C-alpha atoms as a printed R data frame, in Angstrom:
    type eleno elety resid chain resno        x       y       z
1   ATOM     1    CA   UNK     A     1 -141.123 -59.833 -59.242
2   ATOM     2    CA   UNK     A     2 -142.995 -59.828 -62.903
3   ATOM     3    CA   UNK     A     3 -146.164 -59.871 -60.841
4   ATOM     4    CA   UNK     A     4 -145.130 -56.405 -59.481
5   ATOM     5    CA   UNK     A     5 -143.822 -54.797 -62.126
6   ATOM     6    CA   UNK     A     6 -147.354 -56.022 -64.795
7   ATOM     7    CA   UNK     A     7 -145.029 -56.589 -68.739
8   ATOM     8    CA   UNK     A     8 -141.966 -58.058 -67.575
9   ATOM     9    CA   UNK     A     9 -140.638 -61.480 -67.971
10  ATOM    10    CA   UNK     A    10 -141.598 -63.445 -65.819
11  ATOM    11    CA   UNK     A    11 -138.212 -66.022 -64.916
12  ATOM    12    CA   UNK     A    12 -140.278 -67.495 -61.520
13  ATOM    13    CA   UNK     A    13 -142.708 -68.995 -63.454
14  ATOM    14    CA   UNK     A    14 -140.606 -69.962 -66.453
15  ATOM    15    CA   UNK     A    15 -137.502 -72.006 -63.857
16  ATOM    16    CA   UNK     A    16 -140.556 -73.666 -62.344
17  ATOM    17    CA   UNK     A    17 -141.847 -74.814 -66.035
18  ATOM    18    CA   UNK     A    18 -138.167 -75.907 -66.416
19  ATOM    19    CA   UNK     A    19 -137.988 -77.324 -62.918
20  ATOM    20    CA   UNK     A    20 -136.073 -75.397 -61.082
21  ATOM    21    CA   UNK     A    21 -137.237 -75.141 -57.909
22  ATOM    22    CA   UNK     A    22 -134.538 -72.329 -56.123
23  ATOM    23    CA   UNK     A    23 -132.552 -70.430 -57.007
24  ATOM    24    CA   UNK     A    24 -129.894 -68.776 -55.532
25  ATOM    25    CA   UNK     A    25 -126.788 -66.019 -56.038
26  ATOM    26    CA   UNK     A    26 -123.045 -66.041 -53.295
27  ATOM    27    CA   UNK     A    27 -122.772 -62.344 -53.450
28  ATOM    28    CA   UNK     A    28 -119.569 -62.242 -52.005
29  ATOM    29    CA   UNK     A    29 -117.825 -65.695 -50.631
30  ATOM    30    CA   UNK     A    30 -115.578 -63.756 -48.068
31  ATOM    31    CA   UNK     A    31 -118.864 -62.218 -46.784
32  ATOM    32    CA   UNK     A    32 -119.875 -65.926 -46.953
33  ATOM    33    CA   UNK     A    33 -116.210 -68.205 -45.731
34  ATOM    34    CA   UNK     A    34 -116.578 -66.610 -42.517
35  ATOM    35    CA   UNK     A    35 -119.759 -66.693 -41.310
36  ATOM    36    CA   UNK     A    36 -121.129 -67.629 -38.127
37  ATOM    37    CA   UNK     A    37 -117.452 -67.978 -37.331
38  ATOM    38    CA   UNK     A    38 -116.119 -65.743 -34.435
39  ATOM    39    CA   UNK     A    39 -113.759 -62.091 -33.709
40  ATOM    40    CA   UNK     A    40 -110.258 -63.515 -34.713
41  ATOM    41    CA   UNK     A    41 -108.861 -62.056 -32.233
42  ATOM    42    CA   UNK     A    42 -110.879 -63.392 -28.677
43  ATOM    43    CA   UNK     A    43 -110.460 -66.547 -29.962
44  ATOM    44    CA   UNK     A    44 -106.267 -66.163 -30.851
45  ATOM    45    CA   UNK     A    45 -105.537 -64.051 -27.726
46  ATOM    46    CA   UNK     A    46 -107.235 -67.383 -25.930
47  ATOM    47    CA   UNK     A    47 -104.800 -69.466 -28.530
48  ATOM    48    CA   UNK     A    48 -102.050 -67.651 -26.767
49  ATOM    49    CA   UNK     A    49 -102.580 -67.238 -23.641
50  ATOM    50    CA   UNK     A    50 -103.114 -70.928 -23.386
51  ATOM    51    CA   UNK     A    51  -99.516 -71.562 -25.784
52  ATOM    52    CA   UNK     A    52  -97.816 -69.643 -22.530
53  ATOM    53    CA   UNK     A    53  -99.745 -71.317 -19.368
54  ATOM    54    CA   UNK     A    54  -98.693 -74.373 -20.825
55  ATOM    55    CA   UNK     A    55  -95.167 -75.398 -23.026
56  ATOM    56    CA   UNK     A    56  -96.152 -79.060 -23.001
57  ATOM    57    CA   UNK     A    57  -96.645 -79.775 -26.507
58  ATOM    58    CA   UNK     A    58  -98.467 -82.329 -25.495
59  ATOM    59    CA   UNK     A    59 -100.325 -81.175 -22.630
60  ATOM    60    CA   UNK     A    60 -100.994 -77.993 -24.785
61  ATOM    61    CA   UNK     A    61 -102.466 -79.516 -27.743
62  ATOM    62    CA   UNK     A    62 -104.790 -81.569 -25.925
63  ATOM    63    CA   UNK     A    63 -105.829 -79.280 -23.796
64  ATOM    64    CA   UNK     A    64 -106.390 -76.095 -26.400
65  ATOM    65    CA   UNK     A    65 -108.427 -78.382 -28.134
66  ATOM    66    CA   UNK     A    66 -110.066 -80.365 -25.247
67  ATOM    67    CA   UNK     A    67 -111.295 -75.880 -25.078
68  ATOM    68    CA   UNK     A    68 -111.485 -74.486 -27.490
69  ATOM    69    CA   UNK     A    69 -111.704 -76.367 -30.608
70  ATOM    70    CA   UNK     A    70 -108.416 -76.560 -31.655
71  ATOM    71    CA   UNK     A    71 -108.286 -79.722 -32.881
72  ATOM    72    CA   UNK     A    72 -105.383 -79.353 -35.587
73  ATOM    73    CA   UNK     A    73 -103.334 -78.565 -32.320
74  ATOM    74    CA   UNK     A    74 -103.361 -82.109 -31.144
75  ATOM    75    CA   UNK     A    75 -100.370 -84.051 -32.481
76  ATOM    76    CA   UNK     A    76 -100.701 -87.518 -34.913
77  ATOM    77    CA   UNK     A    77  -99.272 -89.948 -31.969
78  ATOM    78    CA   UNK     A    78 -101.479 -88.571 -29.467
79  ATOM    79    CA   UNK     A    79 -104.422 -88.579 -31.379
80  ATOM    80    CA   UNK     A    80 -103.636 -92.982 -32.247
81  ATOM    81    CA   UNK     A    81 -102.947 -92.935 -29.198
82  ATOM    82    CA   UNK     A    82 -106.890 -91.603 -28.206
83  ATOM    83    CA   UNK     A    83 -107.993 -93.165 -30.868
84  ATOM    84    CA   UNK     A    84 -106.807 -96.982 -29.247
85  ATOM    85    CA   UNK     A    85 -107.783 -96.297 -25.960
86  ATOM    86    CA   UNK     A    86 -111.068 -95.407 -27.505
87  ATOM    87    CA   UNK     A    87 -110.674 -91.590 -26.849
88  ATOM    88    CA   UNK     A    88 -110.836 -89.486 -30.137
89  ATOM    89    CA   UNK     A    89 -114.254 -88.271 -29.596
90  ATOM    90    CA   UNK     A    90 -113.624 -87.312 -25.946
91  ATOM    91    CA   UNK     A    91 -111.605 -83.637 -27.763
92  ATOM    92    CA   UNK     A    92 -113.909 -83.499 -30.154
93  ATOM    93    CA   UNK     A    93 -116.189 -80.365 -28.813
94  ATOM    94    CA   UNK     A    94 -119.503 -81.685 -29.184
95  ATOM    95    CA   UNK     A    95 -122.995 -80.869 -28.004
96  ATOM    96    CA   UNK     A    96 -121.882 -82.972 -24.162
97  ATOM    97    CA   UNK     A    97 -119.390 -81.059 -23.676
98  ATOM    98    CA   UNK     A    98 -121.620 -77.827 -24.698
99  ATOM    99    CA   UNK     A    99 -124.558 -78.929 -21.912
100 ATOM   100    CA   UNK     A   100 -122.038 -79.866 -20.275
101 ATOM   101    CA   UNK     A   101 -120.365 -76.479 -19.575
102 ATOM   102    CA   UNK     A   102 -124.508 -74.621 -19.552
103 ATOM   103    CA   UNK     A   103 -125.083 -77.087 -16.660
104 ATOM   104    CA   UNK     A   104 -122.222 -76.176 -14.114
105 ATOM   105    CA   UNK     A   105 -123.143 -72.876 -14.733
106 ATOM   106    CA   UNK     A   106 -126.694 -73.177 -14.445
107 ATOM   107    CA   UNK     A   107 -126.672 -74.268 -10.787
108 ATOM   108    CA   UNK     A   108 -123.887 -71.619 -10.081
109 ATOM   109    CA   UNK     A   109 -125.715 -69.330 -11.048
110 ATOM   110    CA   UNK     A   110 -128.976 -70.365  -9.380
111 ATOM   111    CA   UNK     A   111 -127.800 -70.791  -6.291
112 ATOM   112    CA   UNK     A   112 -126.401 -67.519  -6.439
113 ATOM   113    CA   UNK     A   113 -129.665 -65.887  -8.025
114 ATOM   114    CA   UNK     A   114 -131.161 -67.787  -4.158
115 ATOM   115    CA   UNK     A   115 -129.587 -65.890  -1.951
116 ATOM   116    CA   UNK     A   116 -130.599 -62.898  -2.644
117 ATOM   117    CA   UNK     A   117 -134.503 -62.319  -1.940
118 ATOM   118    CA   UNK     A   118 -135.278 -59.592  -3.919
119 ATOM   119    CA   UNK     A   119 -133.921 -60.996  -7.427
120 ATOM   120    CA   UNK     A   120 -135.914 -64.046  -6.933
121 ATOM   121    CA   UNK     A   121 -139.044 -62.129  -6.389
122 ATOM   122    CA   UNK     A   122 -138.523 -60.625  -9.327
123 ATOM   123    CA   UNK     A   123 -136.931 -64.110 -11.452
124 ATOM   124    CA   UNK     A   124 -137.214 -68.033 -10.323
125 ATOM   125    CA   UNK     A   125 -133.719 -68.781  -9.698
126 ATOM   126    CA   UNK     A   126 -134.357 -71.676 -11.635
127 ATOM   127    CA   UNK     A   127 -135.599 -69.286 -14.493
128 ATOM   128    CA   UNK     A   128 -132.590 -67.455 -14.304
129 ATOM   129    CA   UNK     A   129 -129.708 -70.463 -14.276
130 ATOM   130    CA   UNK     A   130 -131.097 -71.696 -16.715
131 ATOM   131    CA   UNK     A   131 -130.732 -67.738 -19.123
132 ATOM   132    CA   UNK     A   132 -127.352 -67.450 -17.573
133 ATOM   133    CA   UNK     A   133 -126.887 -71.853 -18.741
134 ATOM   134    CA   UNK     A   134 -127.967 -70.798 -22.287
135 ATOM   135    CA   UNK     A   135 -125.636 -67.650 -22.575
136 ATOM   136    CA   UNK     A   136 -122.751 -69.159 -21.090
137 ATOM   137    CA   UNK     A   137 -123.500 -72.806 -23.946
138 ATOM   138    CA   UNK     A   138 -123.839 -70.429 -26.544
139 ATOM   139    CA   UNK     A   139 -120.233 -67.747 -25.684
140 ATOM   140    CA   UNK     A   140 -117.724 -71.299 -25.013
141 ATOM   141    CA   UNK     A   141 -120.088 -72.627 -28.333
142 ATOM   142    CA   UNK     A   142 -119.057 -69.917 -30.234
143 ATOM   143    CA   UNK     A   143 -115.854 -69.230 -28.852
144 ATOM   144    CA   UNK     A   144 -115.005 -72.983 -29.684
145 ATOM   145    CA   UNK     A   145 -115.496 -72.621 -33.055
146 ATOM   146    CA   UNK     A   146 -119.407 -72.321 -33.468
147 ATOM   147    CA   UNK     A   147 -118.824 -76.083 -35.903
148 ATOM   148    CA   UNK     A   148 -122.758 -77.900 -36.091
149 ATOM   149    CA   UNK     A   149 -122.941 -79.789 -33.830
150 ATOM   150    CA   UNK     A   150 -122.130 -76.255 -31.706
151 ATOM   151    CA   UNK     A   151 -125.292 -74.492 -33.359
152 ATOM   152    CA   UNK     A   152 -128.143 -77.506 -32.613
153 ATOM   153    CA   UNK     A   153 -126.698 -77.883 -29.272
154 ATOM   154    CA   UNK     A   154 -126.792 -73.889 -28.654
155 ATOM   155    CA   UNK     A   155 -130.529 -74.397 -30.163
156 ATOM   156    CA   UNK     A   156 -132.023 -76.680 -28.415
157 ATOM   157    CA   UNK     A   157 -130.646 -75.440 -25.920
158 ATOM   158    CA   UNK     A   158 -132.133 -72.430 -26.314
159 ATOM   159    CA   UNK     A   159 -135.606 -73.683 -27.167
160 ATOM   160    CA   UNK     A   160 -136.578 -75.206 -23.546
161 ATOM   161    CA   UNK     A   161 -136.022 -72.312 -21.571
162 ATOM   162    CA   UNK     A   162 -137.866 -70.738 -24.121
163 ATOM   163    CA   UNK     A   163 -140.541 -73.582 -23.875
164 ATOM   164    CA   UNK     A   164 -139.594 -72.640 -19.156
165 ATOM   165    CA   UNK     A   165 -140.109 -69.124 -19.908
166 ATOM   166    CA   UNK     A   166 -142.996 -69.034 -21.715
167 ATOM   167    CA   UNK     A   167 -144.222 -72.294 -18.853
168 ATOM   168    CA   UNK     A   168 -145.701 -74.024 -21.971
169 ATOM   169    CA   UNK     A   169 -145.897 -77.120 -20.901
170 ATOM   170    CA   UNK     A   170 -143.106 -79.983 -22.140
171 ATOM   171    CA   UNK     A   171 -142.189 -83.389 -21.511
172 ATOM   172    CA   UNK     A   172 -138.431 -84.414 -21.733
173 ATOM   173    CA   UNK     A   173 -139.029 -86.367 -24.871
């Protein structure tokens, strides 16, 4: 900033000389607290619908955790049972859950896309399926709370689909 405005004190240079490499300011904690979170109304509506549909507490908690990432809905006794069976990791929405959802939606879209010769002439069915799968994975990750594993999975899927779209050579490794 100081180089753009001659005669001003060079705070950045002084901070660098003091050993400070980065500096930031929190302007609004409220904005940061809600950053990246899905729309509360959509998520709350989905939670309310599931609670009305499945009145049983144990099954309801597992369904809410598996579908919407609401882990606090699983009761302590259910957590103990899942831990004893070695299945507690399956209740937490992870990258694998999002990938499975993407694969299913990509296969469905690709299968439907193949039925239209006009659509296939515009875009190949595997590529259309890949984009649909990435979009559905992004939507599911957002609806499930947009946790860090979900963000990483969506980012890697997007990079893969972009590389496929650009016809870049890539290896599974």
